Coordinates of C-alpha atoms (C1' of nucleotides) in Angstrom, one line a residue:
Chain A
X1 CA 11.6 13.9 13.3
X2 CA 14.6 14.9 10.8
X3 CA 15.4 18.8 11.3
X4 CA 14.3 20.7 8.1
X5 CA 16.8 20.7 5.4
X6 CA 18.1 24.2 5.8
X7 CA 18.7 24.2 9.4
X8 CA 20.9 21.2 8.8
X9 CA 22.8 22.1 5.8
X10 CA 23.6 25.5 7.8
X11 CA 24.6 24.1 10.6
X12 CA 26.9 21.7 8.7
X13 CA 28.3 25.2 7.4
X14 CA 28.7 26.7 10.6
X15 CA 30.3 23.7 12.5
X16 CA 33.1 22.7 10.2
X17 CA 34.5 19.4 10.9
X18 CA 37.8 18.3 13.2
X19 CA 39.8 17.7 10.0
X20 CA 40.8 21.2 7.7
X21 CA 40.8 19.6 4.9
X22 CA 37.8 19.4 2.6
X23 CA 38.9 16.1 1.1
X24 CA 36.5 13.6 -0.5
X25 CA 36.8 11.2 3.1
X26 CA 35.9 14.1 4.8
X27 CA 33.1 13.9 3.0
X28 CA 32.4 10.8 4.5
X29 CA 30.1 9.7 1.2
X30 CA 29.3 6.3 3.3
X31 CA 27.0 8.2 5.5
X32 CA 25.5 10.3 3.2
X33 CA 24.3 7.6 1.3
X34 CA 23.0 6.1 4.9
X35 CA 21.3 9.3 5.5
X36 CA 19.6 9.2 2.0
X37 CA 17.9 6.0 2.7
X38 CA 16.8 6.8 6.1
X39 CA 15.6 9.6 5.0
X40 CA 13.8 7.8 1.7
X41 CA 12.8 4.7 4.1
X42 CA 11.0 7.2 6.4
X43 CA 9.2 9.0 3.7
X44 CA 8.3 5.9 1.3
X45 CA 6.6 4.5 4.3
X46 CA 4.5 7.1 5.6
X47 CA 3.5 8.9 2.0
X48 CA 4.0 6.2 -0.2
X49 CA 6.8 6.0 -3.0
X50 CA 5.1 8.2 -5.9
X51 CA 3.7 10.4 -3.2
X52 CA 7.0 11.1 -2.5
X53 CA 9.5 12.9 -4.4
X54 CA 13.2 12.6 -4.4
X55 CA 13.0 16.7 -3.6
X56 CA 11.3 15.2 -0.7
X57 CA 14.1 12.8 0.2
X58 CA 17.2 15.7 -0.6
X59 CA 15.4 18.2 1.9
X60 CA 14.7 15.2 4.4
X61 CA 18.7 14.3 4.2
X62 CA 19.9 18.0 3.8
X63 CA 20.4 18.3 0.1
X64 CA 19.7 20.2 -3.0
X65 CA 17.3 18.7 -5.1
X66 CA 19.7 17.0 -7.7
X67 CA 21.9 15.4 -5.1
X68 CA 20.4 12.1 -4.4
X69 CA 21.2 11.5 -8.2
X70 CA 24.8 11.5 -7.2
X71 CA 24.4 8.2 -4.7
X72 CA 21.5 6.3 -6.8
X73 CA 21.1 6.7 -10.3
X74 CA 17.2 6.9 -10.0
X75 CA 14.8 7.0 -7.5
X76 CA 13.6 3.6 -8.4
X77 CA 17.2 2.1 -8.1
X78 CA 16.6 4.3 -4.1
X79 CA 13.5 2.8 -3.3
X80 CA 15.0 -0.3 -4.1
X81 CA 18.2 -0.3 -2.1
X82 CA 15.6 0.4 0.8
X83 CA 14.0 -3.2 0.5
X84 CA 17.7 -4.9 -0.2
X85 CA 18.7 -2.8 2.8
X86 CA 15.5 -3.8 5.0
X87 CA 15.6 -7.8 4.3
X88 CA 19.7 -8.0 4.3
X89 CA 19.2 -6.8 8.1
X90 CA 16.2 -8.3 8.6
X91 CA 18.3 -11.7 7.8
X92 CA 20.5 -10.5 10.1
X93 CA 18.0 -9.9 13.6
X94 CA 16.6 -13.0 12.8
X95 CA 19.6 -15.2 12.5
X96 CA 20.8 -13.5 15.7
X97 CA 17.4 -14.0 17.5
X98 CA 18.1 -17.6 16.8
X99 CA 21.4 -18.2 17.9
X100 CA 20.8 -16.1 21.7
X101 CA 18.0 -18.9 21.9
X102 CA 19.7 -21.9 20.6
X103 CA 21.8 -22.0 24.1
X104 CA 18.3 -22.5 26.1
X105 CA 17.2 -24.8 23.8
X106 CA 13.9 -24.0 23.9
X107 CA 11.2 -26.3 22.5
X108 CA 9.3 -26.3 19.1
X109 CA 6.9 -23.8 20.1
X110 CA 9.7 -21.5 22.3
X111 CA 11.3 -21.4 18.6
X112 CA 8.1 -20.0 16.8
X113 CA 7.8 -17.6 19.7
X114 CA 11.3 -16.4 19.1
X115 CA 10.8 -15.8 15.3
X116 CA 7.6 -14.0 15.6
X117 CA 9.1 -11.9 18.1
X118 CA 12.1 -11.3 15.8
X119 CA 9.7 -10.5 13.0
X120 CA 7.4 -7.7 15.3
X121 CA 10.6 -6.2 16.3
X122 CA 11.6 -5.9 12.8
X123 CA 8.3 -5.0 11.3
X124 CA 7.7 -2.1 14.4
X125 CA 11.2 -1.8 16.3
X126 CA 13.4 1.3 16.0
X127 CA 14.0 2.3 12.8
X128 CA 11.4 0.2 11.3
X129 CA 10.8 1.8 7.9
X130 CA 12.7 -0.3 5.3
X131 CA 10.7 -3.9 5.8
X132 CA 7.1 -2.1 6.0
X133 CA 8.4 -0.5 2.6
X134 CA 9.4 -3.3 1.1
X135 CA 5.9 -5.1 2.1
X136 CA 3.4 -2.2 0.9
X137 CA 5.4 -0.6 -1.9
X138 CA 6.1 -4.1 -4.0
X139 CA 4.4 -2.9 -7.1
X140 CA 6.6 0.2 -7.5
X141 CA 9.5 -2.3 -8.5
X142 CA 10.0 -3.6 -11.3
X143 CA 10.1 -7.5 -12.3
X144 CA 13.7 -8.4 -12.1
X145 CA 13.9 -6.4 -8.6
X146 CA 11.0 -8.4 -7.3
X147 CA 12.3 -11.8 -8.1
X148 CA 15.9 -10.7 -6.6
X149 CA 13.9 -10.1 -3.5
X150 CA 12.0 -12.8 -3.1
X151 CA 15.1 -14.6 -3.1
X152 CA 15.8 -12.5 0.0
X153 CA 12.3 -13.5 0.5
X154 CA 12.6 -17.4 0.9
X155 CA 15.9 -16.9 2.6
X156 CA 14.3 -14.5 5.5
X157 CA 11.1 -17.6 5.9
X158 CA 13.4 -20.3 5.3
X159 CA 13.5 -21.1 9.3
X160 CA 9.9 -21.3 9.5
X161 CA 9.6 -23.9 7.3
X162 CA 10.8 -26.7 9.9
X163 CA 9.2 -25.3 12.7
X164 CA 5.6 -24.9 11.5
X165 CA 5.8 -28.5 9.9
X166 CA 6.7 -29.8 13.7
X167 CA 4.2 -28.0 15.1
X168 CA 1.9 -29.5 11.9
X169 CA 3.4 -32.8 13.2
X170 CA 2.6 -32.6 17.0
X171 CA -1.1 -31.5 16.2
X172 CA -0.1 -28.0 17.8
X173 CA -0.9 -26.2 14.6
X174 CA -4.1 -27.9 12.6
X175 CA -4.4 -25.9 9.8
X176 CA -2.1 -27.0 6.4
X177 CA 1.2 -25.5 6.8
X178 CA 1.6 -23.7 3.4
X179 CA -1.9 -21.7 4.1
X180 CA -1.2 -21.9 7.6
X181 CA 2.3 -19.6 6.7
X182 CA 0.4 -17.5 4.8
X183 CA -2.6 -16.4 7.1
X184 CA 0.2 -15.7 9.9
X185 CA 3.1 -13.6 8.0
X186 CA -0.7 -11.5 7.2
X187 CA -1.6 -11.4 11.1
X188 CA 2.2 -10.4 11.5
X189 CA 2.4 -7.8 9.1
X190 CA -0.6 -6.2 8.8
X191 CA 0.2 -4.8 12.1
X192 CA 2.7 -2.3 10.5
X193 CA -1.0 -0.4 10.0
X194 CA -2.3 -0.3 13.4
X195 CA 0.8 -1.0 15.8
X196 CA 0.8 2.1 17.8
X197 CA 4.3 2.0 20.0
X198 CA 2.9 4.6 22.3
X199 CA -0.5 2.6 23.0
X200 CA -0.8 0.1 25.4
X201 CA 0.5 -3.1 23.8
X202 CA 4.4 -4.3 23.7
X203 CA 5.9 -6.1 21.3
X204 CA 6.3 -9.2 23.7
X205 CA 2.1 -8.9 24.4
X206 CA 1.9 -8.8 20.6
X207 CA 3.9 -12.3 20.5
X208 CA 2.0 -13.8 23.2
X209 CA -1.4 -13.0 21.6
X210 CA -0.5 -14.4 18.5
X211 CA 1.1 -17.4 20.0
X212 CA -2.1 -18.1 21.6
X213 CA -4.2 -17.5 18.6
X214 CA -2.2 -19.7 16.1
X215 CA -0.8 -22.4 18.5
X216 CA -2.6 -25.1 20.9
X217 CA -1.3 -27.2 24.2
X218 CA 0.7 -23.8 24.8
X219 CA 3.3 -25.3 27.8
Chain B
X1 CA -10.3 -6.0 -19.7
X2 CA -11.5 -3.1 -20.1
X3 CA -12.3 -2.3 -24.1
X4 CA -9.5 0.5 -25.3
X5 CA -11.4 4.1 -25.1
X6 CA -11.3 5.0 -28.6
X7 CA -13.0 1.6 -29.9
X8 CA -15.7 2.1 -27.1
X9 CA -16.5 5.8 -28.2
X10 CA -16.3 5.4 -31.8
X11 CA -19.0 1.9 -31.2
X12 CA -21.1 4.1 -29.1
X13 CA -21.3 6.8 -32.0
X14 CA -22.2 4.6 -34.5
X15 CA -25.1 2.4 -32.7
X16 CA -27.1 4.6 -31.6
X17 CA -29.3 4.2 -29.0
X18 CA -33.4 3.0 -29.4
X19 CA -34.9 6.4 -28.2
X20 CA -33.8 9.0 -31.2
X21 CA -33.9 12.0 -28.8
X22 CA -30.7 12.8 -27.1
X23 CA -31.9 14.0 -23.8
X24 CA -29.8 13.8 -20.7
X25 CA -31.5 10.6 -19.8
X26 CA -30.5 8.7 -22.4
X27 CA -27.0 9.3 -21.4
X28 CA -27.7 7.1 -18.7
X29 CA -25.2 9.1 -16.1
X30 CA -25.5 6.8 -13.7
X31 CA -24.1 3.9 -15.7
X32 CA -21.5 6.5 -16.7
X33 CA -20.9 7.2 -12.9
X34 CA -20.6 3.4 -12.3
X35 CA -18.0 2.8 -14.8
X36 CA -15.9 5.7 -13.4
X37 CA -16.1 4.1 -10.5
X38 CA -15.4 0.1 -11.4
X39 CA -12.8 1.5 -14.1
X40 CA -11.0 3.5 -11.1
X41 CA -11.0 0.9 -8.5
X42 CA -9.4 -1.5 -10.6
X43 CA -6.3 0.8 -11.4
X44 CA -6.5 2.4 -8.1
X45 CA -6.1 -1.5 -6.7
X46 CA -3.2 -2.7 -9.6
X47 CA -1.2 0.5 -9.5
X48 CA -2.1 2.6 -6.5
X49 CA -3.8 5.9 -6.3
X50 CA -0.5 7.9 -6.9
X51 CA 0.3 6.3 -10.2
X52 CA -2.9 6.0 -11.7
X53 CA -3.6 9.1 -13.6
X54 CA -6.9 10.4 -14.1
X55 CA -6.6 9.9 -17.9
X56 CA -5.8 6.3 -17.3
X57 CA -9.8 6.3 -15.6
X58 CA -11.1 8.3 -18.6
X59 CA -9.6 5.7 -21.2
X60 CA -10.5 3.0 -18.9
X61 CA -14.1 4.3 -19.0
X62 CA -14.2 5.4 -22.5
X63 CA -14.2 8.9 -21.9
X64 CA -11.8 12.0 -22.9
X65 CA -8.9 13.1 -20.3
X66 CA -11.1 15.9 -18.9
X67 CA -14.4 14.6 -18.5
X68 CA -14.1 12.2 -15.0
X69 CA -14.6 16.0 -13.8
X70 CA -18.0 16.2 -14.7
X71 CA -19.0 12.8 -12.7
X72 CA -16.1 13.7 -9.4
X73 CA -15.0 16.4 -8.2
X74 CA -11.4 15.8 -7.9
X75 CA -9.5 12.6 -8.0
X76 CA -9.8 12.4 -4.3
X77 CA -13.0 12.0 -4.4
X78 CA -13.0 9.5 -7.0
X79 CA -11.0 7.6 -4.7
X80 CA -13.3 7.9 -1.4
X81 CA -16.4 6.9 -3.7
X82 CA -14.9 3.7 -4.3
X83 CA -14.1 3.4 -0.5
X84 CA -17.5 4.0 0.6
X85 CA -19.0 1.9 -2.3
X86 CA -16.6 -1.0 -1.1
X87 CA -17.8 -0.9 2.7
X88 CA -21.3 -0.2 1.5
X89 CA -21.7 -3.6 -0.4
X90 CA -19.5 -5.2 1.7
X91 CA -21.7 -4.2 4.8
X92 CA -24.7 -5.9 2.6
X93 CA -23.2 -9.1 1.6
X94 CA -22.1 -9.5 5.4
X95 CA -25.7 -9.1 6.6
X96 CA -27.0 -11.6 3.8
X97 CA -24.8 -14.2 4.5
X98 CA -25.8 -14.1 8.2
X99 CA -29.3 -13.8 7.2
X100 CA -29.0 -16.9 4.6
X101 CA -27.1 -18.5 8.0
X102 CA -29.8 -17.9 10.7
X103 CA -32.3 -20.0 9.2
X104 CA -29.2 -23.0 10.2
X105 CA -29.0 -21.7 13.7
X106 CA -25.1 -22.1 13.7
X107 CA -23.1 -22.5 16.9
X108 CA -20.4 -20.1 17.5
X109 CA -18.1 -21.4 15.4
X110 CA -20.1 -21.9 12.7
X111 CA -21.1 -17.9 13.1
X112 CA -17.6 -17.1 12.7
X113 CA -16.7 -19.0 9.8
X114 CA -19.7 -17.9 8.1
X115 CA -18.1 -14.6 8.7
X116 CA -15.0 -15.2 7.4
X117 CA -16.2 -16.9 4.4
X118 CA -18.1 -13.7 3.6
X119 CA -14.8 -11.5 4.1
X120 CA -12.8 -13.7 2.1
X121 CA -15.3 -13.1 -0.8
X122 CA -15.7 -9.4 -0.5
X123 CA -12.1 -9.3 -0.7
X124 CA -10.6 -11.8 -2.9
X125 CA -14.5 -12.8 -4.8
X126 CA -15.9 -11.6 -8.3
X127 CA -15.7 -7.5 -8.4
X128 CA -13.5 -7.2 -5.3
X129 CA -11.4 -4.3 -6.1
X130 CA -13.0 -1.7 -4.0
X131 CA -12.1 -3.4 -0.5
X132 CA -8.9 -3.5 -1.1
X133 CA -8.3 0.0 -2.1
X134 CA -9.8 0.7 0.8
X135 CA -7.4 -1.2 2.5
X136 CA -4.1 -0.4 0.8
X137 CA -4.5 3.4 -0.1
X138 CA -5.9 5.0 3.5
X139 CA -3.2 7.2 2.8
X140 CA -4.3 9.0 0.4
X141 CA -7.3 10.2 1.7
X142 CA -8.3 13.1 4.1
X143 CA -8.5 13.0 8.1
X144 CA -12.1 14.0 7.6
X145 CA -13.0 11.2 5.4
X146 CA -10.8 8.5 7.2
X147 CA -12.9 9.2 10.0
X148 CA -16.4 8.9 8.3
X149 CA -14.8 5.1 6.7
X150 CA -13.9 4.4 10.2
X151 CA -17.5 4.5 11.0
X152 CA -18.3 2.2 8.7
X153 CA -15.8 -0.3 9.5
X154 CA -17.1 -0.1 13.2
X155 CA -20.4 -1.3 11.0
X156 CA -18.5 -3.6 9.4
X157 CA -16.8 -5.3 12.5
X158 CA -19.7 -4.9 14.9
X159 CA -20.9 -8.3 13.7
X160 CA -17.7 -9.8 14.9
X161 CA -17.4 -8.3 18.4
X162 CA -19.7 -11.0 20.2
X163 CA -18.9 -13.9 18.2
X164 CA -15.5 -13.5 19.1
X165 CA -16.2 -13.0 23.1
X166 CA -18.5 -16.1 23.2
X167 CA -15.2 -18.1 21.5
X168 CA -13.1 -16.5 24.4
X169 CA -15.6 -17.4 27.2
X170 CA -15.5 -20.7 26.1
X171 CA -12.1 -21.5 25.3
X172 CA -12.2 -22.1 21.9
X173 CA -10.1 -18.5 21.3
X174 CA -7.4 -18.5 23.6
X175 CA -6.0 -14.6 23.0
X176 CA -7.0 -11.7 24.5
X177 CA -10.4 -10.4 21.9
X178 CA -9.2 -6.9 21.1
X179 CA -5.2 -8.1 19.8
X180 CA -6.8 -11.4 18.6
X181 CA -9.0 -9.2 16.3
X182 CA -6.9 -7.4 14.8
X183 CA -4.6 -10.3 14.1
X184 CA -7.3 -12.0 12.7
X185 CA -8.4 -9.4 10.2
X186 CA -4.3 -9.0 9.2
X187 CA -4.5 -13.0 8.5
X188 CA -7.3 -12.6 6.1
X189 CA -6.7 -9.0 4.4
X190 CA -3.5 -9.5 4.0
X191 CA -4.7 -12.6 1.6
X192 CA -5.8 -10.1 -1.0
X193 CA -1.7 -9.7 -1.6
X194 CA -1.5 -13.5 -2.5
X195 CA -3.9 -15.1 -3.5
X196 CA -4.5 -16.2 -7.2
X197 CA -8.0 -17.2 -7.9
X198 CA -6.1 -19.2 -10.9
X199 CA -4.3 -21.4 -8.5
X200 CA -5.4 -24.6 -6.2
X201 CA -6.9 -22.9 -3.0
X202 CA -10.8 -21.9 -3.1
X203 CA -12.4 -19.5 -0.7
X204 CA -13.7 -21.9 1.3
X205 CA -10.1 -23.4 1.3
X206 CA -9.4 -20.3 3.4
X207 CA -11.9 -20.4 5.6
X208 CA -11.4 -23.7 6.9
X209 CA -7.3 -23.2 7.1
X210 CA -8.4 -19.7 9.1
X211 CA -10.9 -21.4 10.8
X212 CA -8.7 -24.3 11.9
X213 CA -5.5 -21.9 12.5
X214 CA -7.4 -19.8 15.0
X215 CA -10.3 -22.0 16.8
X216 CA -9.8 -24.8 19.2
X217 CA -11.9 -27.7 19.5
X218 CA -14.1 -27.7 15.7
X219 CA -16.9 -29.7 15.6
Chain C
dC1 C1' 27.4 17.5 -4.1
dC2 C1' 25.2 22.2 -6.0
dT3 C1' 23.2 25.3 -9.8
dA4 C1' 20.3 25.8 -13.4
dC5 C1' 17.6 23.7 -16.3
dC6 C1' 14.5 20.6 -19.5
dG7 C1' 10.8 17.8 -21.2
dA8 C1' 7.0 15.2 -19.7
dT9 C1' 3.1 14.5 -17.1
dC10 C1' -0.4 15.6 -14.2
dG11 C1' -4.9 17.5 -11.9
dG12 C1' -8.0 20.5 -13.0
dT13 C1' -10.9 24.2 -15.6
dA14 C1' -13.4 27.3 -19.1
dG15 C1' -16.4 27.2 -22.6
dG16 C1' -19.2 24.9 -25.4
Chain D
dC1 C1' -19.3 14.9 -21.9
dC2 C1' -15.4 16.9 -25.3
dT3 C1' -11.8 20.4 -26.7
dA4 C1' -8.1 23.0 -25.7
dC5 C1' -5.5 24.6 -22.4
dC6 C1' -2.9 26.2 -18.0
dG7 C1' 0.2 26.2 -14.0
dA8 C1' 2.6 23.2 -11.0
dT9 C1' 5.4 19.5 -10.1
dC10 C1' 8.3 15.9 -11.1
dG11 C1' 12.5 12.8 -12.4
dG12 C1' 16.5 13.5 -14.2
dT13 C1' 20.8 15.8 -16.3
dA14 C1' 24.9 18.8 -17.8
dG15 C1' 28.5 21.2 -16.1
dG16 C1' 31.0 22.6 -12.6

DNA sequence: CCTACCGATCGGTAGG
DNA sequence: CCTACCGATCGGTAGG
């Protein structure tokens, strides 16, 4: 829950910082710009981006009304830093995901595990908002933006691609690979609608359940 | 494609209808209603409910900025309408297509593609806008009314509930029912975010891939 | 980053 | 169902 945009901003007022000096570092503009997109992450994902107005987003992160104008120069050009934001460290869980496995070399299967347990925890984890955004706000973007992120896009799946054709291969997954992909990034992410982290399930039961529906001869 | 309002109106003043009287029947409100309706679930569905102005409907429909008031309410409740229309027909073409099936006596599998087949067509077949707005834009609608579509769905999935169970009992659907359906029903909504009814892969393409992707042991 | 503001658009309504 | 309209809200900007 972010505290209501007054409280903050007079609390900032009350508690000056360490430093006298009211210089532009001690500003500290970086985190501003961090908080914004928190902030526009949290509320894109639960009300939708034109539900949501950038007054929204200023009182979310603190700010007048006109502020967020000073770190993005729309609130397109803000909702699409969100998905840049979400698949650049999406990338990044994934790519370390693989390498903590690579030294147990697990088998073909132990790898698809480890990538769709990557991809819960990056769909549902903490701070979760920026990849659901990016998945259920794609129309909001515009053409160009789209095709920059589906770059992102092929670079995020590229890993699956030789695991699913192994598991193709072995006669552990039947179905054609290309539709195969598709059906299973839908299980995947369409539980950004239901996932309830308070309810019973974990991510790791959510890994095993879908291990078990997609893939035979499991061990 | 909808024909551009003012060429619709203008036709419809100068062909007058058969009867010469211009009582309310011969409006034909319901028709009126129905085009709201089709008009807004197909903008709802491209552009979401947030961006889709209510003038956008009345062009869409041929009518002037104001008069969608006269058939709804609000805009909300233009947008529930076309939810409860969606799980209303889709709740009918389920029951058909089992109906059509039972004189087949399918096995278990068979039951469950037969189900599948009929989802893929309310949601990706001829007319299929409704479902997913349904889907995509829960949102956007009142506590109150999410719980009265939740009803339906429980309509909707009720079919499913011992298909799936007889699958797990005998092995042929290895995850635990209750995640396995959900993941199941991500696999194939999510479908209505790629597919291309332009492109290679037919509904019963789907099915099979889904069918083969999730069941052990076919035929 | 704030203050003050603008033009545009929007959902909805009164009266016919 | 149309005409004419209203109040509210919104994205964005100038100037500091």
């Amino acid at each position: 829950m972010p505290t209501p945009a007054t409280s903050t901003a007079s609390a900032a007022a009350k508690r000056p910082r360490g430093r006298p000096r009211k210089t532009l570092e001690d500003r500290d503009d970086g985190n501003r710009r961090r908080e914004l997109l928190q902030s526009a992450a949290k509320l894109f994902r639960r009300k939708g981006f034109d539900a949501t107005s950038t007054r929204d987003i200023a009182a979310a992160a603190g700010m007048q009304s006109g502020s967020p104008f000073y770190h993005f120069k729309s609130k397109g050009a803000l909702l699409y830093a969100v998905m840049q934001e979400g698949m650049g460290s999406a990338i990044e869980r994934q790519q370390q995901a693989l390498q903590r496995a690579e030294a147990e070399t697990p088998d073909i299967a132990g790898q698809l595990r480890i990538l769709i347990r990557s991809h819960f925890e990056v769909l549902l984890g903490p701070g979760s908002d920026f990849i659901p955004v990016m998945l259920y706000e794609a129309r909001a973007i515009t053409p160009r933006q789209r095709s920059a992120l589906a770059a992102l896009r092929s670079d995020y799946e590229a890993p699956w691609t030789p695991v699913l054709n192994a598991l193709h291969a072995s006669g552990q997954l039947r179905a054609e690979v290309k539709l195969a992909r598709l059906l299973m990034f839908g299980a995947l992410n369409w539980s950004a609608q239901w996932f309830d982290a308070r309810k019973e399930a974990s991510l790791d039961d959510l890994a095993d359940a879908a291990m078990q529906l997609f893939i035979r001869d499991l061990e």
